[in-house]
Amino acid sequence: MFIPALETGMIFFPGMETNSPPTSAGPIYTAVRAVNVETGELVWEKRHETRSKDNTTGGLLLTKGKIVFGSDMSIFFALDSHTGKELCSVNTGEKIGGTPVTYFPDGKQFIAIAAGGNLLVFGLPDQYSIGVGH
């Protein structure tokens, strides 16, 4: 199982109207975690740069080719699902708040992500692409 983690410390006061930490809270730690679903054991963790603003993060997409796609702020990345090793990343120049999607026109796999007002689409190399009918 793959989990987009976002953690920050804060003081809770009874009567607070939200459970979300304020954007001015202390350092915000984000990561992608791979967890063994049978034991709950942490298999690997890929940490991102600590930040002090914006307590949101995008979702994750696992492909049949065993690549985990996700984002942190404006960085879109691909990780090896077995090791957590970063395969590639790109700074989109805009905040990413959603989850990547995949589609297969003519059997070729593409990954799309919205960044700001832009839609970015990436084609997977054949060795990672599991096209329709494979």
PDB file of C-alpha atoms in Angstrom:
ATOM      1  CA  MET A   1       0.000   0.000   0.000  1.00  0.00           C
ATOM      2  CA  PHE A   2       1.277   3.493  -0.828  1.00  0.00           C
ATOM      3  CA  ILE A   3       0.448   6.460   1.380  1.00  0.00           C
ATOM      4  CA  PRO A   4       0.994  10.172   0.727  1.00  0.00           C
ATOM      5  CA  ALA A   5       2.071  11.393   4.179  1.00  0.00           C
ATOM      6  CA  LEU A   6       1.813  14.960   5.443  1.00  0.00           C
ATOM      7  CA  GLU A   7       2.729  15.660   9.054  1.00  0.00           C
ATOM      8  CA  THR A   8       3.126  18.765  11.168  1.00  0.00           C
ATOM      9  CA  GLY A   9       3.077  19.471  14.862  1.00  0.00           C
ATOM     10  CA  MET A  10       0.568  21.842  16.422  1.00  0.00           C
ATOM     11  CA  ILE A  11      -1.164  22.568  19.679  1.00  0.00           C
ATOM     12  CA  PHE A  12      -4.826  21.588  19.830  1.00  0.00           C
ATOM     13  CA  PHE A  13      -7.225  23.754  21.786  1.00  0.00           C
ATOM     14  CA  PRO A  14     -10.752  22.491  22.525  1.00  0.00           C
ATOM     15  CA  GLY A  15     -13.269  24.381  20.421  1.00  0.00           C
ATOM     16  CA  MET A  16     -11.036  24.738  17.349  1.00  0.00           C
ATOM     17  CA  GLU A  17     -13.291  24.717  14.302  1.00  0.00           C
ATOM     18  CA  THR A  18     -11.015  22.553  12.156  1.00  0.00           C
ATOM     19  CA  ASN A  19      -8.749  19.571  12.592  1.00  0.00           C
ATOM     20  CA  SER A  20      -6.426  20.842   9.851  1.00  0.00           C
ATOM     21  CA  PRO A  21      -3.224  22.529  10.967  1.00  0.00           C
ATOM     22  CA  PRO A  22      -3.088  26.230  10.146  1.00  0.00           C
ATOM     23  CA  THR A  23      -0.871  27.213   7.222  1.00  0.00           C
ATOM     24  CA  SER A  24       1.391  29.038   9.681  1.00  0.00           C
ATOM     25  CA  ALA A  25       2.070  25.891  11.774  1.00  0.00           C
ATOM     26  CA  GLY A  26       5.627  24.613  12.253  1.00  0.00           C
ATOM     27  CA  PRO A  27       7.570  22.706   9.621  1.00  0.00           C
ATOM     28  CA  ILE A  28       5.487  20.481   7.362  1.00  0.00           C
ATOM     29  CA  TYR A  29       6.978  17.091   6.555  1.00  0.00           C
ATOM     30  CA  THR A  30       5.785  15.207   3.461  1.00  0.00           C
ATOM     31  CA  ALA A  31       6.677  11.779   2.104  1.00  0.00           C
ATOM     32  CA  VAL A  32       5.462   8.771   0.175  1.00  0.00           C
ATOM     33  CA  ARG A  33       5.378   5.617   2.284  1.00  0.00           C
ATOM     34  CA  ALA A  34       5.164   2.002   1.170  1.00  0.00           C
ATOM     35  CA  VAL A  35       3.564  -0.171   3.848  1.00  0.00           C
ATOM     36  CA  ASN A  36       3.226  -3.958   3.974  1.00  0.00           C
ATOM     37  CA  VAL A  37      -0.556  -4.468   4.252  1.00  0.00           C
ATOM     38  CA  GLU A  38      -0.191  -7.793   6.066  1.00  0.00           C
ATOM     39  CA  THR A  39       2.173  -6.611   8.818  1.00  0.00           C
ATOM     40  CA  GLY A  40       1.810  -2.828   8.836  1.00  0.00           C
ATOM     41  CA  GLU A  41       5.592  -2.615   8.511  1.00  0.00           C
ATOM     42  CA  LEU A  42       7.120   0.360   6.728  1.00  0.00           C
ATOM     43  CA  VAL A  43       8.845  -0.996   3.592  1.00  0.00           C
ATOM     44  CA  TRP A  44      10.328   2.297   2.380  1.00  0.00           C
ATOM     45  CA  GLU A  45       9.811   6.038   2.661  1.00  0.00           C
ATOM     46  CA  LYS A  46      10.685   8.765   0.138  1.00  0.00           C
ATOM     47  CA  ARG A  47      10.899  12.117   1.940  1.00  0.00           C
ATOM     48  CA  HIS A  48      10.347  15.462   0.287  1.00  0.00           C
ATOM     49  CA  GLU A  49      11.795  18.809   1.206  1.00  0.00           C
ATOM     50  CA  THR A  50      10.368  20.193   4.470  1.00  0.00           C
ATOM     51  CA  ARG A  51       8.261  23.317   4.038  1.00  0.00           C
ATOM     52  CA  SER A  52       6.594  25.895   6.256  1.00  0.00           C
ATOM     53  CA  LYS A  53       3.486  26.711   4.190  1.00  0.00           C
ATOM     54  CA  ASP A  54       0.677  24.849   2.420  1.00  0.00           C
ATOM     55  CA  ASN A  55      -0.652  21.878   4.361  1.00  0.00           C
ATOM     56  CA  THR A  56      -1.973  20.014   1.309  1.00  0.00           C
ATOM     57  CA  THR A  57      -0.551  17.293  -0.897  1.00  0.00           C
ATOM     58  CA  GLY A  58      -1.698  15.483  -4.033  1.00  0.00           C
ATOM     59  CA  GLY A  59      -2.691  11.832  -4.380  1.00  0.00           C
ATOM     60  CA  LEU A  60      -0.777   8.858  -5.755  1.00  0.00           C
ATOM     61  CA  LEU A  61      -1.200   6.595  -8.777  1.00  0.00           C
ATOM     62  CA  LEU A  62       0.297   3.090  -9.010  1.00  0.00           C
ATOM     63  CA  THR A  63       0.595   1.710 -12.533  1.00  0.00           C
ATOM     64  CA  LYS A  64       0.580  -1.939 -13.558  1.00  0.00           C
ATOM     65  CA  GLY A  65       4.196  -1.339 -14.599  1.00  0.00           C
ATOM     66  CA  LYS A  66       5.024  -0.862 -10.876  1.00  0.00           C
ATOM     67  CA  ILE A  67       5.623   2.898 -10.930  1.00  0.00           C
ATOM     68  CA  VAL A  68       4.192   5.218  -8.271  1.00  0.00           C
ATOM     69  CA  PHE A  69       3.357   8.688  -9.594  1.00  0.00           C
ATOM     70  CA  GLY A  70       2.685  11.607  -7.292  1.00  0.00           C
ATOM     71  CA  SER A  71       3.458  15.214  -6.481  1.00  0.00           C
ATOM     72  CA  ASP A  72       4.642  17.558  -3.793  1.00  0.00           C
ATOM     73  CA  MET A  73       3.885  21.241  -4.340  1.00  0.00           C
ATOM     74  CA  SER A  74       4.965  21.843  -7.982  1.00  0.00           C
ATOM     75  CA  ILE A  75       7.165  18.740  -8.336  1.00  0.00           C
ATOM     76  CA  PHE A  76       5.695  15.775 -10.246  1.00  0.00           C
ATOM     77  CA  PHE A  77       7.630  12.539  -9.685  1.00  0.00           C
ATOM     78  CA  ALA A  78       7.824   8.833 -10.503  1.00  0.00           C
ATOM     79  CA  LEU A  79       9.104   6.261  -7.995  1.00  0.00           C
ATOM     80  CA  ASP A  80      10.016   2.597  -8.311  1.00  0.00           C
ATOM     81  CA  SER A  81       7.288   0.837  -6.317  1.00  0.00           C
ATOM     82  CA  HIS A  82       9.672  -1.804  -4.918  1.00  0.00           C
ATOM     83  CA  THR A  83      12.451   0.496  -3.661  1.00  0.00           C
ATOM     84  CA  GLY A  84      11.086   4.057  -3.548  1.00  0.00           C
ATOM     85  CA  LYS A  85      13.956   5.165  -5.777  1.00  0.00           C
ATOM     86  CA  GLU A  86      13.087   8.283  -7.767  1.00  0.00           C
ATOM     87  CA  LEU A  87      12.978   7.431 -11.469  1.00  0.00           C
ATOM     88  CA  CYS A  88      12.315  10.981 -12.648  1.00  0.00           C
ATOM     89  CA  SER A  89      10.832  14.293 -11.551  1.00  0.00           C
ATOM     90  CA  VAL A  90       9.839  17.564 -13.152  1.00  0.00           C
ATOM     91  CA  ASN A  91       9.125  20.977 -11.677  1.00  0.00           C
ATOM     92  CA  THR A  92       5.849  21.999 -13.313  1.00  0.00           C
ATOM     93  CA  GLY A  93       6.123  25.622 -12.200  1.00  0.00           C
ATOM     94  CA  GLU A  94       2.573  25.480 -10.757  1.00  0.00           C
ATOM     95  CA  LYS A  95       0.983  23.918  -7.671  1.00  0.00           C
ATOM     96  CA  ILE A  96      -0.311  20.368  -8.110  1.00  0.00           C
ATOM     97  CA  GLY A  97      -3.272  19.553  -5.883  1.00  0.00           C
ATOM     98  CA  GLY A  98      -4.859  16.567  -7.583  1.00  0.00           C
ATOM     99  CA  THR A  99      -4.125  12.943  -8.332  1.00  0.00           C
ATOM    100  CA  PRO A 100      -2.491  11.814 -11.589  1.00  0.00           C
ATOM    101  CA  VAL A 101      -4.583   9.753 -14.007  1.00  0.00           C
ATOM    102  CA  THR A 102      -3.593   7.263 -16.678  1.00  0.00           C
ATOM    103  CA  TYR A 103      -5.119   6.397 -20.033  1.00  0.00           C
ATOM    104  CA  PHE A 104      -4.300   4.164 -23.023  1.00  0.00           C
ATOM    105  CA  PRO A 105      -5.037   5.559 -26.495  1.00  0.00           C
ATOM    106  CA  ASP A 106      -4.085   2.931 -29.067  1.00  0.00           C
ATOM    107  CA  GLY A 107      -2.450   0.768 -26.377  1.00  0.00           C
ATOM    108  CA  LYS A 108       0.183   3.385 -25.388  1.00  0.00           C
ATOM    109  CA  GLN A 109       0.127   4.462 -21.723  1.00  0.00           C
ATOM    110  CA  PHE A 110       0.034   8.135 -20.753  1.00  0.00           C
ATOM    111  CA  ILE A 111      -0.002   9.857 -17.356  1.00  0.00           C
ATOM    112  CA  ALA A 112      -1.751  13.222 -16.962  1.00  0.00           C
ATOM    113  CA  ILE A 113      -1.644  15.731 -14.099  1.00  0.00           C
ATOM    114  CA  ALA A 114      -3.162  19.177 -13.614  1.00  0.00           C
ATOM    115  CA  ALA A 115      -0.714  21.835 -12.427  1.00  0.00           C
ATOM    116  CA  GLY A 116      -2.220  25.274 -11.867  1.00  0.00           C
ATOM    117  CA  GLY A 117      -4.281  25.949 -14.989  1.00  0.00           C
ATOM    118  CA  ASN A 118      -2.281  23.519 -17.135  1.00  0.00           C
ATOM    119  CA  LEU A 119      -2.752  19.867 -18.033  1.00  0.00           C
ATOM    120  CA  LEU A 120       0.568  18.044 -18.418  1.00  0.00           C
ATOM    121  CA  VAL A 121       0.698  14.663 -20.188  1.00  0.00           C
ATOM    122  CA  PHE A 122       3.632  12.237 -20.228  1.00  0.00           C
ATOM    123  CA  GLY A 123       4.028   9.087 -22.306  1.00  0.00           C
ATOM    124  CA  LEU A 124       5.545   6.084 -20.541  1.00  0.00           C
ATOM    125  CA  PRO A 125       8.518   4.297 -22.116  1.00  0.00           C
ATOM    126  CA  ASP A 126       7.533   0.922 -23.553  1.00  0.00           C
ATOM    127  CA  GLN A 127       9.335  -1.054 -20.798  1.00  0.00           C
ATOM    128  CA  TYR A 128       7.036   0.560 -18.170  1.00  0.00           C
ATOM    129  CA  SER A 129       3.890   0.803 -20.250  1.00  0.00           C
ATOM    130  CA  ILE A 130       1.397  -2.017 -19.843  1.00  0.00           C
ATOM    131  CA  GLY A 131      -0.904  -1.273 -22.735  1.00  0.00           C
ATOM    132  CA  VAL A 132      -4.437  -2.559 -23.217  1.00  0.00           C
ATOM    133  CA  GLY A 133      -4.388  -6.222 -24.145  1.00  0.00           C
ATOM    134  CA  HIS A 134      -1.005  -6.979 -22.499  1.00  0.00           C
TER     135      HIS A 134
END
